[in-house]
């Protein structure tokens, strides 16, 4: 692979704000943009646990478009709007990544683009060996 590969998913903000859902670099590093629990224009799942699972689901769908999966994830970042949600978000992360054990960060932020959202996630993955 000799050039940067970009994946879009048709999410409205991708076009409005000019970004790609995923970018794969020639060295095999894959960067997934911030993902929330918005699916088909609606917030899927109300609480922090459900929003976390759904947000990572959006990231996993982008990885699948590149032929990668959760086992290829090497780093996650979770942005929470409330410290009280740390346990629920952490529980969802553990259930999704317990066998993968990526490097991870959890940060408290003042807000997200929609006040109903309580978590946003970013994912980095790595395509080892030769690329597809």
JSON list of C-alpha atoms in Angstrom, two decimals:
[
{"chain": "A", "resi": 1, "resn": "UNK", "atom": "CA", "xyz": [0.00, 0.00, 0.00]},
{"chain": "A", "resi": 2, "resn": "UNK", "atom": "CA", "xyz": [1.64, 3.23, -1.09]},
{"chain": "A", "resi": 3, "resn": "UNK", "atom": "CA", "xyz": [-0.95, 5.91, -0.38]},
{"chain": "A", "resi": 4, "resn": "UNK", "atom": "CA", "xyz": [-3.36, 7.08, 2.27]},
{"chain": "A", "resi": 5, "resn": "UNK", "atom": "CA", "xyz": [-6.76, 5.39, 2.09]},
{"chain": "A", "resi": 6, "resn": "UNK", "atom": "CA", "xyz": [-9.86, 7.27, 3.28]},
{"chain": "A", "resi": 7, "resn": "UNK", "atom": "CA", "xyz": [-13.26, 5.79, 4.17]},
{"chain": "A", "resi": 8, "resn": "UNK", "atom": "CA", "xyz": [-16.49, 7.73, 4.50]},
{"chain": "A", "resi": 9, "resn": "UNK", "atom": "CA", "xyz": [-19.76, 6.34, 5.81]},
{"chain": "A", "resi": 10, "resn": "UNK", "atom": "CA", "xyz": [-22.22, 8.98, 4.65]},
{"chain": "A", "resi": 11, "resn": "UNK", "atom": "CA", "xyz": [-22.72, 10.45, 8.12]},
{"chain": "A", "resi": 12, "resn": "UNK", "atom": "CA", "xyz": [-23.95, 14.04, 7.66]},
{"chain": "A", "resi": 13, "resn": "UNK", "atom": "CA", "xyz": [-21.11, 15.66, 9.60]},
{"chain": "A", "resi": 14, "resn": "UNK", "atom": "CA", "xyz": [-18.46, 14.01, 7.39]},
{"chain": "A", "resi": 15, "resn": "UNK", "atom": "CA", "xyz": [-19.54, 16.13, 4.46]},
{"chain": "A", "resi": 16, "resn": "UNK", "atom": "CA", "xyz": [-20.47, 19.23, 6.46]},
{"chain": "A", "resi": 17, "resn": "UNK", "atom": "CA", "xyz": [-17.19, 19.38, 8.39]},
{"chain": "A", "resi": 18, "resn": "UNK", "atom": "CA", "xyz": [-14.92, 17.78, 5.76]},
{"chain": "A", "resi": 19, "resn": "UNK", "atom": "CA", "xyz": [-13.54, 14.66, 7.40]},
{"chain": "A", "resi": 20, "resn": "UNK", "atom": "CA", "xyz": [-13.27, 10.91, 6.83]},
{"chain": "A", "resi": 21, "resn": "UNK", "atom": "CA", "xyz": [-14.60, 8.30, 9.24]},
{"chain": "A", "resi": 22, "resn": "UNK", "atom": "CA", "xyz": [-11.37, 6.30, 8.82]},
{"chain": "A", "resi": 23, "resn": "UNK", "atom": "CA", "xyz": [-7.92, 6.95, 7.42]},
{"chain": "A", "resi": 24, "resn": "UNK", "atom": "CA", "xyz": [-5.39, 4.19, 6.76]},
{"chain": "A", "resi": 25, "resn": "UNK", "atom": "CA", "xyz": [-1.75, 5.21, 6.48]},
{"chain": "A", "resi": 26, "resn": "UNK", "atom": "CA", "xyz": [0.79, 3.35, 4.32]},
{"chain": "A", "resi": 27, "resn": "UNK", "atom": "CA", "xyz": [2.48, 1.97, 7.46]},
{"chain": "A", "resi": 28, "resn": "UNK", "atom": "CA", "xyz": [-0.72, 0.07, 8.42]},
{"chain": "A", "resi": 29, "resn": "UNK", "atom": "CA", "xyz": [-1.94, 2.48, 11.10]},
{"chain": "A", "resi": 30, "resn": "UNK", "atom": "CA", "xyz": [-5.70, 3.09, 10.91]},
{"chain": "A", "resi": 31, "resn": "UNK", "atom": "CA", "xyz": [-7.28, 6.11, 12.60]},
{"chain": "A", "resi": 32, "resn": "UNK", "atom": "CA", "xyz": [-11.02, 6.15, 13.26]},
{"chain": "A", "resi": 33, "resn": "UNK", "atom": "CA", "xyz": [-12.60, 9.57, 13.83]},
{"chain": "A", "resi": 34, "resn": "UNK", "atom": "CA", "xyz": [-14.66, 10.26, 16.91]},
{"chain": "A", "resi": 35, "resn": "UNK", "atom": "CA", "xyz": [-17.76, 8.05, 16.97]},
{"chain": "A", "resi": 36, "resn": "UNK", "atom": "CA", "xyz": [-20.93, 8.60, 18.95]},
{"chain": "A", "resi": 37, "resn": "UNK", "atom": "CA", "xyz": [-24.13, 6.67, 19.41]},
{"chain": "A", "resi": 38, "resn": "UNK", "atom": "CA", "xyz": [-25.86, 8.45, 16.51]},
{"chain": "A", "resi": 39, "resn": "UNK", "atom": "CA", "xyz": [-27.17, 5.87, 14.05]},
{"chain": "A", "resi": 40, "resn": "UNK", "atom": "CA", "xyz": [-29.32, 6.94, 11.08]},
{"chain": "A", "resi": 41, "resn": "UNK", "atom": "CA", "xyz": [-29.56, 10.44, 12.52]},
{"chain": "A", "resi": 42, "resn": "UNK", "atom": "CA", "xyz": [-30.90, 9.30, 15.92]},
{"chain": "A", "resi": 43, "resn": "UNK", "atom": "CA", "xyz": [-29.21, 8.61, 19.24]},
{"chain": "A", "resi": 44, "resn": "UNK", "atom": "CA", "xyz": [-29.24, 4.84, 19.70]},
{"chain": "A", "resi": 45, "resn": "UNK", "atom": "CA", "xyz": [-29.21, 3.87, 23.36]},
{"chain": "A", "resi": 46, "resn": "UNK", "atom": "CA", "xyz": [-29.88, 6.23, 26.20]},
{"chain": "A", "resi": 47, "resn": "UNK", "atom": "CA", "xyz": [-27.43, 5.53, 29.00]},
{"chain": "A", "resi": 48, "resn": "UNK", "atom": "CA", "xyz": [-23.64, 5.71, 29.04]},
{"chain": "A", "resi": 49, "resn": "UNK", "atom": "CA", "xyz": [-23.17, 1.93, 28.76]},
{"chain": "A", "resi": 50, "resn": "UNK", "atom": "CA", "xyz": [-25.47, 1.65, 25.73]},
{"chain": "A", "resi": 51, "resn": "UNK", "atom": "CA", "xyz": [-24.02, 4.76, 24.08]},
{"chain": "A", "resi": 52, "resn": "UNK", "atom": "CA", "xyz": [-20.51, 3.37, 24.51]},
{"chain": "A", "resi": 53, "resn": "UNK", "atom": "CA", "xyz": [-21.40, 0.01, 22.95]},
{"chain": "A", "resi": 54, "resn": "UNK", "atom": "CA", "xyz": [-23.15, 1.76, 20.04]},
{"chain": "A", "resi": 55, "resn": "UNK", "atom": "CA", "xyz": [-20.30, 4.24, 19.51]},
{"chain": "A", "resi": 56, "resn": "UNK", "atom": "CA", "xyz": [-17.75, 1.43, 19.33]},
{"chain": "A", "resi": 57, "resn": "UNK", "atom": "CA", "xyz": [-20.13, -0.35, 16.94]},
{"chain": "A", "resi": 58, "resn": "UNK", "atom": "CA", "xyz": [-19.85, 2.63, 14.57]},
{"chain": "A", "resi": 59, "resn": "UNK", "atom": "CA", "xyz": [-16.05, 2.39, 14.83]},
{"chain": "A", "resi": 60, "resn": "UNK", "atom": "CA", "xyz": [-16.10, -1.39, 14.23]},
{"chain": "A", "resi": 61, "resn": "UNK", "atom": "CA", "xyz": [-18.23, -0.88, 11.09]},
{"chain": "A", "resi": 62, "resn": "UNK", "atom": "CA", "xyz": [-15.58, 1.53, 9.74]},
{"chain": "A", "resi": 63, "resn": "UNK", "atom": "CA", "xyz": [-12.83, -0.98, 10.53]},
{"chain": "A", "resi": 64, "resn": "UNK", "atom": "CA", "xyz": [-14.78, -3.69, 8.70]},
{"chain": "A", "resi": 65, "resn": "UNK", "atom": "CA", "xyz": [-14.79, -1.54, 5.55]},
{"chain": "A", "resi": 66, "resn": "UNK", "atom": "CA", "xyz": [-10.99, -1.80, 5.69]},
{"chain": "A", "resi": 67, "resn": "UNK", "atom": "CA", "xyz": [-10.99, -5.53, 6.36]},
{"chain": "A", "resi": 68, "resn": "UNK", "atom": "CA", "xyz": [-10.06, -5.11, 10.03]},
{"chain": "A", "resi": 69, "resn": "UNK", "atom": "CA", "xyz": [-11.79, -5.92, 13.30]},
{"chain": "A", "resi": 70, "resn": "UNK", "atom": "CA", "xyz": [-11.66, -5.42, 17.04]},
{"chain": "A", "resi": 71, "resn": "UNK", "atom": "CA", "xyz": [-8.59, -7.67, 17.39]},
{"chain": "A", "resi": 72, "resn": "UNK", "atom": "CA", "xyz": [-6.64, -5.12, 15.30]},
{"chain": "A", "resi": 73, "resn": "UNK", "atom": "CA", "xyz": [-7.41, -2.26, 17.72]},
{"chain": "A", "resi": 74, "resn": "UNK", "atom": "CA", "xyz": [-4.30, -0.96, 19.49]},
{"chain": "A", "resi": 75, "resn": "UNK", "atom": "CA", "xyz": [-5.64, 2.22, 21.14]},
{"chain": "A", "resi": 76, "resn": "UNK", "atom": "CA", "xyz": [-8.97, 3.64, 22.28]},
{"chain": "A", "resi": 77, "resn": "UNK", "atom": "CA", "xyz": [-9.98, 7.03, 23.63]},
{"chain": "A", "resi": 78, "resn": "UNK", "atom": "CA", "xyz": [-13.24, 7.65, 25.44]},
{"chain": "A", "resi": 79, "resn": "UNK", "atom": "CA", "xyz": [-14.54, 11.17, 26.00]},
{"chain": "A", "resi": 80, "resn": "UNK", "atom": "CA", "xyz": [-17.22, 11.39, 28.72]},
{"chain": "A", "resi": 81, "resn": "UNK", "atom": "CA", "xyz": [-19.31, 14.37, 29.70]},
{"chain": "A", "resi": 82, "resn": "UNK", "atom": "CA", "xyz": [-19.69, 13.22, 33.33]},
{"chain": "A", "resi": 83, "resn": "UNK", "atom": "CA", "xyz": [-17.26, 11.54, 35.73]},
{"chain": "A", "resi": 84, "resn": "UNK", "atom": "CA", "xyz": [-20.21, 9.61, 37.18]},
{"chain": "A", "resi": 85, "resn": "UNK", "atom": "CA", "xyz": [-20.31, 7.56, 33.94]},
{"chain": "A", "resi": 86, "resn": "UNK", "atom": "CA", "xyz": [-16.76, 6.19, 34.25]},
{"chain": "A", "resi": 87, "resn": "UNK", "atom": "CA", "xyz": [-17.88, 2.79, 35.58]},
{"chain": "A", "resi": 88, "resn": "UNK", "atom": "CA", "xyz": [-20.55, 2.23, 32.90]},
{"chain": "A", "resi": 89, "resn": "UNK", "atom": "CA", "xyz": [-18.24, 3.28, 30.07]},
{"chain": "A", "resi": 90, "resn": "UNK", "atom": "CA", "xyz": [-15.40, 1.24, 31.52]},
{"chain": "A", "resi": 91, "resn": "UNK", "atom": "CA", "xyz": [-17.64, -1.83, 31.81]},
{"chain": "A", "resi": 92, "resn": "UNK", "atom": "CA", "xyz": [-18.64, -1.54, 28.15]},
{"chain": "A", "resi": 93, "resn": "UNK", "atom": "CA", "xyz": [-15.00, -1.13, 27.13]},
{"chain": "A", "resi": 94, "resn": "UNK", "atom": "CA", "xyz": [-13.96, -4.18, 29.12]},
{"chain": "A", "resi": 95, "resn": "UNK", "atom": "CA", "xyz": [-16.70, -6.32, 27.58]},
{"chain": "A", "resi": 96, "resn": "UNK", "atom": "CA", "xyz": [-15.68, -5.25, 24.07]},
{"chain": "A", "resi": 97, "resn": "UNK", "atom": "CA", "xyz": [-11.89, -5.37, 24.49]},
{"chain": "A", "resi": 98, "resn": "UNK", "atom": "CA", "xyz": [-11.07, -7.68, 27.40]},
{"chain": "A", "resi": 99, "resn": "UNK", "atom": "CA", "xyz": [-9.11, -10.11, 25.22]},
{"chain": "A", "resi": 100, "resn": "UNK", "atom": "CA", "xyz": [-7.59, -7.37, 23.01]},
{"chain": "A", "resi": 101, "resn": "UNK", "atom": "CA", "xyz": [-6.38, -5.03, 25.77]},
{"chain": "A", "resi": 102, "resn": "UNK", "atom": "CA", "xyz": [-5.58, -1.91, 23.69]},
{"chain": "A", "resi": 103, "resn": "UNK", "atom": "CA", "xyz": [-3.89, 1.13, 25.18]},
{"chain": "A", "resi": 104, "resn": "UNK", "atom": "CA", "xyz": [-6.76, 3.29, 26.41]},
{"chain": "A", "resi": 105, "resn": "UNK", "atom": "CA", "xyz": [-7.55, 6.76, 27.69]},
{"chain": "A", "resi": 106, "resn": "UNK", "atom": "CA", "xyz": [-10.72, 8.03, 29.35]},
{"chain": "A", "resi": 107, "resn": "UNK", "atom": "CA", "xyz": [-11.17, 11.80, 29.54]},
{"chain": "A", "resi": 108, "resn": "UNK", "atom": "CA", "xyz": [-13.85, 14.02, 31.00]},
{"chain": "A", "resi": 109, "resn": "UNK", "atom": "CA", "xyz": [-14.92, 16.84, 28.66]},
{"chain": "A", "resi": 110, "resn": "UNK", "atom": "CA", "xyz": [-17.33, 19.73, 29.07]},
{"chain": "A", "resi": 111, "resn": "UNK", "atom": "CA", "xyz": [-19.69, 18.57, 26.33]},
{"chain": "A", "resi": 112, "resn": "UNK", "atom": "CA", "xyz": [-20.25, 16.94, 22.95]},
{"chain": "A", "resi": 113, "resn": "UNK", "atom": "CA", "xyz": [-21.99, 18.18, 19.78]},
{"chain": "A", "resi": 114, "resn": "UNK", "atom": "CA", "xyz": [-25.40, 17.07, 21.05]},
{"chain": "A", "resi": 115, "resn": "UNK", "atom": "CA", "xyz": [-26.22, 17.50, 24.74]},
{"chain": "A", "resi": 116, "resn": "UNK", "atom": "CA", "xyz": [-27.96, 14.09, 24.77]},
{"chain": "A", "resi": 117, "resn": "UNK", "atom": "CA", "xyz": [-24.66, 12.38, 24.00]},
{"chain": "A", "resi": 118, "resn": "UNK", "atom": "CA", "xyz": [-22.60, 11.38, 27.02]},
{"chain": "A", "resi": 119, "resn": "UNK", "atom": "CA", "xyz": [-19.69, 9.56, 25.33]},
{"chain": "A", "resi": 120, "resn": "UNK", "atom": "CA", "xyz": [-17.62, 9.75, 22.14]},
{"chain": "A", "resi": 121, "resn": "UNK", "atom": "CA", "xyz": [-14.91, 7.24, 21.24]},
{"chain": "A", "resi": 122, "resn": "UNK", "atom": "CA", "xyz": [-11.87, 7.18, 18.98]},
{"chain": "A", "resi": 123, "resn": "UNK", "atom": "CA", "xyz": [-10.11, 4.04, 17.82]},
{"chain": "A", "resi": 124, "resn": "UNK", "atom": "CA", "xyz": [-6.69, 3.34, 16.35]},
{"chain": "A", "resi": 125, "resn": "UNK", "atom": "CA", "xyz": [-5.96, 0.00, 14.73]},
{"chain": "A", "resi": 126, "resn": "UNK", "atom": "CA", "xyz": [-2.95, -1.54, 13.06]},
{"chain": "A", "resi": 127, "resn": "UNK", "atom": "CA", "xyz": [-2.78, -3.74, 9.99]},
{"chain": "A", "resi": 128, "resn": "UNK", "atom": "CA", "xyz": [0.19, -5.99, 10.67]},
{"chain": "A", "resi": 129, "resn": "UNK", "atom": "CA", "xyz": [2.12, -7.74, 7.94]},
{"chain": "A", "resi": 130, "resn": "UNK", "atom": "CA", "xyz": [1.22, -7.05, 4.33]},
{"chain": "A", "resi": 131, "resn": "UNK", "atom": "CA", "xyz": [-1.82, -4.91, 3.65]},
{"chain": "A", "resi": 132, "resn": "UNK", "atom": "CA", "xyz": [-4.85, -6.12, 1.75]}
]
